[in-house]
mmCIF file of C-alpha atoms and ligand atoms in Angstrom:
data_model
loop_
_atom_site.group_PDB
_atom_site.id
_atom_site.type_symbol
_atom_site.label_atom_id
_atom_site.label_comp_id
_atom_site.label_asym_id
_atom_site.label_seq_id
_atom_site.Cartn_x
_atom_site.Cartn_y
_atom_site.Cartn_z
ATOM 1 C CA UNK A 1 -15.336 22.818 -10.337
ATOM 2 C CA UNK A 2 -12.336 20.519 -10.617
ATOM 3 C CA UNK A 3 -9.004 21.067 -8.902
ATOM 4 C CA UNK A 4 -5.721 19.208 -8.717
ATOM 5 C CA UNK A 5 -4.198 18.054 -5.447
ATOM 6 C CA UNK A 6 -1.130 16.290 -4.105
ATOM 7 C CA UNK A 7 -1.466 12.517 -4.050
ATOM 8 C CA UNK A 8 -3.690 11.396 -1.144
ATOM 9 C CA UNK A 9 -4.312 14.996 -0.090
ATOM 10 C CA UNK A 10 -7.892 15.369 -1.322
ATOM 11 C CA UNK A 11 -8.233 11.639 -2.136
ATOM 12 C CA UNK A 12 -7.541 10.885 1.539
ATOM 13 C CA UNK A 13 -10.820 12.521 2.559
ATOM 14 C CA UNK A 14 -12.727 9.829 0.660
ATOM 15 C CA UNK A 15 -10.268 6.942 1.185
ATOM 16 C CA UNK A 16 -12.143 4.959 3.825
ATOM 17 C CA UNK A 17 -15.435 5.267 1.960
ATOM 18 C CA UNK A 18 -13.804 4.308 -1.368
ATOM 19 C CA UNK A 19 -12.330 1.167 0.199
ATOM 20 C CA UNK A 20 -15.182 0.298 2.543
ATOM 21 C CA UNK A 21 -15.569 -2.945 0.572
ATOM 22 C CA UNK A 22 -11.920 -3.966 1.120
ATOM 23 C CA UNK A 23 -11.596 -6.921 3.470
ATOM 24 C CA UNK A 24 -8.906 -5.643 5.845
ATOM 25 C CA UNK A 25 -9.722 -8.380 8.389
ATOM 26 C CA UNK A 26 -8.986 -11.123 5.846
ATOM 27 C CA UNK A 27 -5.786 -9.333 4.829
ATOM 28 C CA UNK A 28 -4.643 -9.158 8.431
ATOM 29 C CA UNK A 29 -5.401 -12.892 8.834
ATOM 30 C CA UNK A 30 -3.173 -13.497 5.828
ATOM 31 C CA UNK A 31 -0.323 -11.261 7.105
ATOM 32 C CA UNK A 32 -0.570 -12.820 10.570
ATOM 33 C CA UNK A 33 -0.265 -16.281 9.027
ATOM 34 C CA UNK A 34 2.815 -15.209 7.007
ATOM 35 C CA UNK A 35 4.438 -13.779 10.143
ATOM 36 C CA UNK A 36 3.768 -16.977 12.104
ATOM 37 C CA UNK A 37 4.760 -19.336 9.309
ATOM 38 C CA UNK A 38 8.111 -17.605 8.878
ATOM 39 C CA UNK A 39 8.598 -17.479 12.654
ATOM 40 C CA UNK A 40 8.987 -13.731 12.957
ATOM 41 C CA UNK A 41 11.191 -13.266 16.026
ATOM 42 C CA UNK A 42 8.857 -10.901 17.979
ATOM 43 C CA UNK A 43 5.740 -8.721 17.730
ATOM 44 C CA UNK A 44 7.143 -5.268 16.953
ATOM 45 C CA UNK A 45 6.063 -4.151 13.488
ATOM 46 C CA UNK A 46 6.876 -1.090 11.404
ATOM 47 C CA UNK A 47 4.282 -0.241 8.779
ATOM 48 C CA UNK A 48 5.352 1.773 5.719
ATOM 49 C CA UNK A 49 2.519 3.837 4.190
ATOM 50 C CA UNK A 50 0.096 3.047 6.998
ATOM 51 C CA UNK A 51 -2.696 5.124 5.457
ATOM 52 C CA UNK A 52 -5.721 5.464 7.733
ATOM 53 C CA UNK A 53 -4.433 2.685 10.009
ATOM 54 C CA UNK A 54 -6.836 -0.094 9.086
ATOM 55 C CA UNK A 55 -4.237 -2.892 9.042
ATOM 56 C CA UNK A 56 -2.343 -1.419 11.991
ATOM 57 C CA UNK A 57 -5.333 -1.312 14.347
ATOM 58 C CA UNK A 58 -6.394 -4.863 13.449
ATOM 59 C CA UNK A 59 -2.844 -6.146 13.973
ATOM 60 C CA UNK A 60 -2.744 -4.363 17.339
ATOM 61 C CA UNK A 61 -5.931 -6.210 18.334
ATOM 62 C CA UNK A 62 -3.994 -9.431 17.685
ATOM 63 C CA UNK A 63 -1.246 -8.449 20.086
ATOM 64 C CA UNK A 64 1.230 -6.833 17.701
ATOM 65 C CA UNK A 65 2.765 -3.453 18.448
ATOM 66 C CA UNK A 66 2.613 -1.376 15.256
ATOM 67 C CA UNK A 67 4.334 1.887 14.353
ATOM 68 C CA UNK A 68 3.103 3.467 11.129
ATOM 69 C CA UNK A 69 4.912 5.947 8.890
ATOM 70 C CA UNK A 70 2.744 7.780 6.375
ATOM 71 C CA UNK A 71 3.526 10.692 4.038
ATOM 72 C CA UNK A 72 0.042 12.156 3.700
ATOM 73 C CA UNK A 73 -0.944 14.453 6.558
ATOM 74 C CA UNK A 74 -4.588 13.918 5.588
ATOM 75 C CA UNK A 75 -4.270 10.122 5.968
ATOM 76 C CA UNK A 76 -2.421 10.444 9.292
ATOM 77 C CA UNK A 77 -5.126 12.778 10.592
ATOM 78 C CA UNK A 78 -7.740 10.138 9.782
ATOM 79 C CA UNK A 79 -5.771 7.266 11.348
ATOM 80 C CA UNK A 80 -7.184 6.757 14.829
ATOM 81 C CA UNK A 81 -4.345 5.695 17.136
ATOM 82 C CA UNK A 82 -5.127 2.932 19.582
ATOM 83 C CA UNK A 83 -3.342 0.843 22.165
ATOM 84 C CA UNK A 84 -0.694 -0.963 20.108
ATOM 85 C CA UNK A 85 -1.017 1.234 17.027
ATOM 86 C CA UNK A 86 0.549 4.652 16.530
ATOM 87 C CA UNK A 87 1.531 6.471 13.367
ATOM 88 C CA UNK A 88 3.487 9.508 12.371
ATOM 89 C CA UNK A 89 3.906 11.645 9.311
ATOM 90 C CA UNK A 90 7.033 10.765 7.354
ATOM 91 C CA UNK A 91 8.492 9.606 4.073
ATOM 92 C CA UNK A 92 9.466 5.938 3.894
ATOM 93 C CA UNK A 93 12.334 6.871 1.539
ATOM 94 C CA UNK A 94 14.051 8.885 4.264
ATOM 95 C CA UNK A 95 12.624 7.750 7.618
ATOM 96 C CA UNK A 96 15.178 6.899 10.304
ATOM 97 C CA UNK A 97 13.638 5.900 13.606
ATOM 98 C CA UNK A 98 16.859 4.488 15.073
ATOM 99 C CA UNK A 99 14.960 1.321 16.037
ATOM 100 C CA UNK A 100 14.912 -2.258 14.771
ATOM 101 C CA UNK A 101 11.676 -4.161 14.267
ATOM 102 C CA UNK A 102 10.728 -7.809 13.844
ATOM 103 C CA UNK A 103 9.005 -7.056 10.549
ATOM 104 C CA UNK A 104 8.393 -4.162 8.179
ATOM 105 C CA UNK A 105 5.026 -4.249 6.382
ATOM 106 C CA UNK A 106 4.017 -2.182 3.378
ATOM 107 C CA UNK A 107 0.512 -3.051 2.226
ATOM 108 C CA UNK A 108 -1.827 -2.155 -0.634
ATOM 109 C CA UNK A 109 0.688 -1.227 -3.316
ATOM 110 C CA UNK A 110 2.669 1.290 -1.231
ATOM 111 C CA UNK A 111 5.947 0.049 -2.787
ATOM 112 C CA UNK A 112 4.408 0.501 -6.250
ATOM 113 C CA UNK A 113 3.884 4.180 -5.401
ATOM 114 C CA UNK A 114 7.718 4.464 -5.438
ATOM 115 C CA UNK A 115 8.287 5.102 -9.110
ATOM 116 C CA UNK A 116 11.885 6.278 -9.546
ATOM 117 C CA UNK A 117 14.901 4.019 -9.075
ATOM 118 C CA UNK A 118 16.163 6.316 -6.319
ATOM 119 C CA UNK A 119 12.859 6.080 -4.399
ATOM 120 C CA UNK A 120 12.675 2.293 -4.795
ATOM 121 C CA UNK A 121 16.290 1.823 -3.679
ATOM 122 C CA UNK A 122 15.697 4.124 -0.717
ATOM 123 C CA UNK A 123 12.609 2.226 0.480
ATOM 124 C CA UNK A 124 14.406 -1.122 0.409
ATOM 125 C CA UNK A 125 17.380 0.385 2.246
ATOM 126 C CA UNK A 126 15.094 1.966 4.906
ATOM 127 C CA UNK A 127 13.252 -1.330 5.369
ATOM 128 C CA UNK A 128 16.500 -3.293 5.812
ATOM 129 C CA UNK A 129 17.903 -0.704 8.238
ATOM 130 C CA UNK A 130 14.832 -1.041 10.454
ATOM 131 C CA UNK A 131 14.926 -4.858 10.609
ATOM 132 C CA UNK A 132 16.547 -7.106 13.189
ATOM 133 C CA UNK A 133 18.592 -9.980 11.742
ATOM 134 C CA UNK A 134 16.067 -12.597 10.650
ATOM 135 C CA UNK A 135 13.319 -9.958 10.424
ATOM 136 C CA UNK A 136 10.851 -9.894 7.531
ATOM 137 C CA UNK A 137 9.948 -7.273 4.936
ATOM 138 C CA UNK A 138 6.445 -8.089 3.660
ATOM 139 C CA UNK A 139 4.962 -5.987 0.873
ATOM 140 C CA UNK A 140 2.726 -6.262 -2.158
ATOM 141 C CA UNK A 141 3.330 -4.809 -5.609
ATOM 142 C CA UNK A 142 1.803 -4.554 -9.044
ATOM 143 C CA UNK A 143 3.337 -7.472 -10.940
ATOM 144 C CA UNK A 144 4.847 -6.696 -14.374
ATOM 145 C CA UNK A 145 3.877 -9.985 -16.110
ATOM 146 C CA UNK A 146 0.198 -9.387 -15.259
ATOM 147 C CA UNK A 147 0.248 -5.714 -16.257
ATOM 148 C CA UNK A 148 1.722 -6.652 -19.668
ATOM 149 C CA UNK A 149 -0.577 -9.660 -20.184
ATOM 150 C CA UNK A 150 -3.822 -8.077 -19.020
ATOM 151 C CA UNK A 151 -3.303 -4.450 -20.031
ATOM 152 C CA UNK A 152 -5.084 -1.618 -18.284
ATOM 153 C CA UNK A 153 -8.632 -0.340 -18.607
ATOM 154 C CA UNK A 154 -10.806 2.574 -17.573
ATOM 155 C CA UNK A 155 -12.796 1.735 -14.452
ATOM 156 C CA UNK A 156 -15.603 3.375 -12.534
ATOM 157 C CA UNK A 157 -16.389 2.775 -8.880
ATOM 158 C CA UNK A 158 -19.384 4.117 -6.957
ATOM 159 C CA UNK A 159 -19.647 4.138 -3.160
ATOM 160 C CA UNK A 160 -21.963 5.851 -0.732
ATOM 161 C CA UNK A 161 -22.783 6.167 2.943
ATOM 162 C CA UNK A 162 -25.398 8.165 4.863
ATOM 163 C CA UNK A 163 -23.798 11.515 4.006
ATOM 164 C CA UNK A 164 -21.785 11.124 0.810
ATOM 165 C CA UNK A 165 -22.133 9.717 -2.699
ATOM 166 C CA UNK A 166 -18.899 9.224 -4.633
ATOM 167 C CA UNK A 167 -18.140 8.205 -8.186
ATOM 168 C CA UNK A 168 -14.480 7.581 -8.990
ATOM 169 C CA UNK A 169 -13.296 7.309 -12.564
ATOM 170 C CA UNK A 170 -9.837 5.749 -13.025
ATOM 171 C CA UNK A 171 -8.186 6.412 -16.387
ATOM 172 C CA UNK A 172 -4.783 4.733 -16.752
ATOM 173 C CA UNK A 173 -1.967 5.874 -19.047
ATOM 174 C CA UNK A 174 0.820 3.360 -19.730
ATOM 175 C CA UNK A 175 4.503 4.307 -19.901
ATOM 176 C CA UNK A 176 5.806 0.985 -21.214
ATOM 177 C CA UNK A 177 9.503 1.840 -21.112
ATOM 178 C CA UNK A 178 9.349 3.011 -17.494
ATOM 179 C CA UNK A 179 7.403 0.099 -15.914
ATOM 180 C CA UNK A 180 4.921 2.780 -14.936
ATOM 181 C CA UNK A 181 1.195 3.436 -15.195
ATOM 182 C CA UNK A 182 -0.243 6.836 -14.313
ATOM 183 C CA UNK A 183 -3.795 6.444 -13.036
ATOM 184 C CA UNK A 184 -5.758 9.652 -13.488
ATOM 185 C CA UNK A 185 -8.531 9.704 -10.905
ATOM 186 C CA UNK A 186 -11.578 11.948 -11.143
ATOM 187 C CA UNK A 187 -13.731 11.839 -8.039
ATOM 188 C CA UNK A 188 -17.194 13.398 -8.027
ATOM 189 C CA UNK A 189 -18.712 13.637 -4.582
ATOM 190 C CA UNK A 190 -22.114 14.841 -3.402
ATOM 191 C CA UNK A 191 -22.876 15.774 0.188
ATOM 192 C CA UNK A 192 -26.368 14.324 0.664
ATOM 193 C CA UNK A 193 -27.250 16.784 3.445
ATOM 194 C CA UNK A 194 -26.450 19.980 1.566
ATOM 195 C CA UNK A 195 -26.393 18.760 -2.063
ATOM 196 C CA UNK A 196 -22.944 20.403 -2.379
ATOM 197 C CA UNK A 197 -20.777 18.746 -5.010
ATOM 198 C CA UNK A 198 -17.026 18.555 -5.429
ATOM 199 C CA UNK A 199 -14.763 17.255 -8.181
ATOM 200 C CA UNK A 200 -11.221 16.195 -7.392
ATOM 201 C CA UNK A 201 -8.466 15.264 -9.842
ATOM 202 C CA UNK A 202 -5.430 13.257 -8.734
ATOM 203 C CA UNK A 203 -2.806 11.360 -10.693
ATOM 204 C CA UNK A 204 -1.329 8.315 -8.956
ATOM 205 C CA UNK A 205 1.876 7.118 -10.643
ATOM 206 C CA UNK A 206 2.380 3.388 -10.113
ATOM 207 C CA UNK A 207 5.399 1.229 -10.861
ATOM 208 C CA UNK A 208 5.150 -2.484 -11.530
ATOM 209 C CA UNK A 209 7.908 -4.932 -10.661
ATOM 210 C CA UNK A 210 9.372 -8.238 -11.809
ATOM 211 C CA UNK A 211 10.912 -10.834 -9.510
ATOM 212 C CA UNK A 212 14.495 -10.494 -10.833
ATOM 213 C CA UNK A 213 14.589 -6.770 -9.993
ATOM 214 C CA UNK A 214 13.090 -7.407 -6.542
ATOM 215 C CA UNK A 215 15.662 -10.143 -5.942
ATOM 216 C CA UNK A 216 18.428 -7.720 -6.919
ATOM 217 C CA UNK A 217 17.083 -5.118 -4.478
ATOM 218 C CA UNK A 218 16.882 -7.803 -1.798
ATOM 219 C CA UNK A 219 20.461 -8.925 -2.416
ATOM 220 C CA UNK A 220 21.818 -5.357 -2.331
ATOM 221 C CA UNK A 221 20.182 -4.944 1.074
ATOM 222 C CA UNK A 222 21.405 -8.219 2.558
ATOM 223 C CA UNK A 223 18.011 -9.880 2.316
ATOM 224 C CA UNK A 224 16.726 -12.987 0.585
ATOM 225 C CA UNK A 225 13.313 -13.718 -0.868
ATOM 226 C CA UNK A 226 11.385 -16.388 0.994
ATOM 227 C CA UNK A 227 8.308 -16.221 -1.211
ATOM 228 C CA UNK A 228 6.331 -14.379 -3.848
ATOM 229 C CA UNK A 229 2.691 -15.321 -4.366
ATOM 230 C CA UNK A 230 -0.711 -13.889 -5.126
ATOM 231 C CA UNK A 231 -1.717 -11.575 -2.291
ATOM 232 C CA UNK A 232 -4.305 -13.203 -0.039
ATOM 233 C CA UNK A 233 -4.781 -16.470 -1.968
ATOM 234 C CA UNK A 234 -1.162 -17.686 -1.900
ATOM 235 C CA UNK A 235 -1.468 -18.922 -5.499
ATOM 236 C CA UNK A 236 1.636 -18.985 -7.707
ATOM 237 C CA UNK A 237 2.475 -15.597 -9.218
ATOM 238 C CA UNK A 238 1.968 -15.364 -12.989
ATOM 239 C CA UNK A 239 0.316 -13.446 -15.794
ATOM 240 C CA UNK A 240 -3.024 -13.520 -13.961
ATOM 241 C CA UNK A 241 -1.604 -12.133 -10.726
ATOM 242 C CA UNK A 242 -1.886 -8.340 -10.597
ATOM 243 C CA UNK A 243 -1.083 -8.089 -6.886
ATOM 244 C CA UNK A 244 1.900 -10.130 -5.711
ATOM 245 C CA UNK A 245 2.938 -10.384 -2.075
ATOM 246 C CA UNK A 246 6.666 -10.716 -1.431
ATOM 247 C CA UNK A 247 8.350 -11.861 1.777
ATOM 248 C CA UNK A 248 12.020 -10.975 2.226
ATOM 249 C CA UNK A 249 14.168 -11.954 5.188
ATOM 250 C CA UNK A 250 17.149 -9.990 6.437
ATOM 251 C CA UNK A 251 20.203 -12.189 6.788
HETATM 252 C C1 SAM B 1 -3.146 2.782 -1.446
HETATM 253 S S1 SAM B 1 -2.657 3.616 0.007
HETATM 254 C C2 SAM B 1 -2.487 2.264 1.184
HETATM 255 C C3 SAM B 1 -2.687 2.726 2.617
HETATM 256 C C4 SAM B 1 -2.749 1.589 3.630
HETATM 257 N N1 SAM B 1 -1.530 0.819 3.642
HETATM 258 C C5 SAM B 1 -3.929 0.707 3.351
HETATM 259 O O1 SAM B 1 -3.728 -0.478 3.059
HETATM 260 O O2 SAM B 1 -5.076 1.172 3.446
HETATM 261 C C6 SAM B 1 -0.949 4.030 -0.302
HETATM 262 C C7 SAM B 1 -0.389 4.861 0.844
HETATM 263 O O3 SAM B 1 1.022 4.939 0.731
HETATM 264 C C8 SAM B 1 1.415 6.226 1.146
HETATM 265 N N2 SAM B 1 2.743 6.503 0.594
HETATM 266 C C9 SAM B 1 3.124 6.419 -0.702
HETATM 267 N N3 SAM B 1 4.428 6.752 -0.823
HETATM 268 C C10 SAM B 1 4.877 7.033 0.417
HETATM 269 C C11 SAM B 1 6.125 7.449 0.934
HETATM 270 N N4 SAM B 1 7.186 7.640 0.120
HETATM 271 N N5 SAM B 1 6.255 7.639 2.265
HETATM 272 C C12 SAM B 1 5.184 7.446 3.087
HETATM 273 N N6 SAM B 1 3.959 7.079 2.652
HETATM 274 C C13 SAM B 1 3.805 6.868 1.328
HETATM 275 C C14 SAM B 1 0.316 7.127 0.584
HETATM 276 O O4 SAM B 1 0.314 8.414 1.176
HETATM 277 C C15 SAM B 1 -0.917 6.289 0.882
HETATM 278 O O5 SAM B 1 -1.435 6.556 2.163
#
């Protein structure tokens, strides 16, 4: 029987299996190279929307000290804390740690999960408040030119491990005047030991962004954009670039 849940509540139980094919090590190589190239002043990082801690733990292995803030209790519970990586439950729109970091990271579309203008403004303000002068805000977003050029489509993904089979159907609905796409997820899971099945429904509302609006948000928060490029490859952003990585620097 299907049931609705808060975003990442039920989904969080299957998150690591759903993204088992995601190359977190390569992503951390890429982030590490951005931090070095832009001469981040130190090794203290704040991670917004740290999820199950995959990036955070890998960055800690490279000598960074990472503090994660994550809204979903389910995701926090699954995020193993290690030497150099800790995380806490919190909302990145309101978090106030009273500390300044060398960089704020927000990876795998976390900023795109902020749909309203008030949420977006709040996240940029919280990032800037937690940065030392010269510190970096590195995040990736869904990029408006690519969403318009490519359009959206229904997708199915299947993953399994020794105990679980999952099929995830993603059905997007476009709200063209709001720069928003609601992705309706239906996840069917089967426990291979008991044959029990479960169906979960979650809607993830995603906002896509253009560079002029990001530059405006940067300017309002005393930051400037150092780069915007395809996440991971570093290619120029354009109509083929769904995921764009942006690096801002606090003045
Ligand atoms: C696609 S997941 C990415 C998780 C992790 N960064 C990763 O790469 O695996 C998006 C995450 O952002 C979190 N998130 C979204 N909005 C948030 C907010 N306002 N405050 C804190 N966490 C938020 C969600 O709970 C979810 O864990």
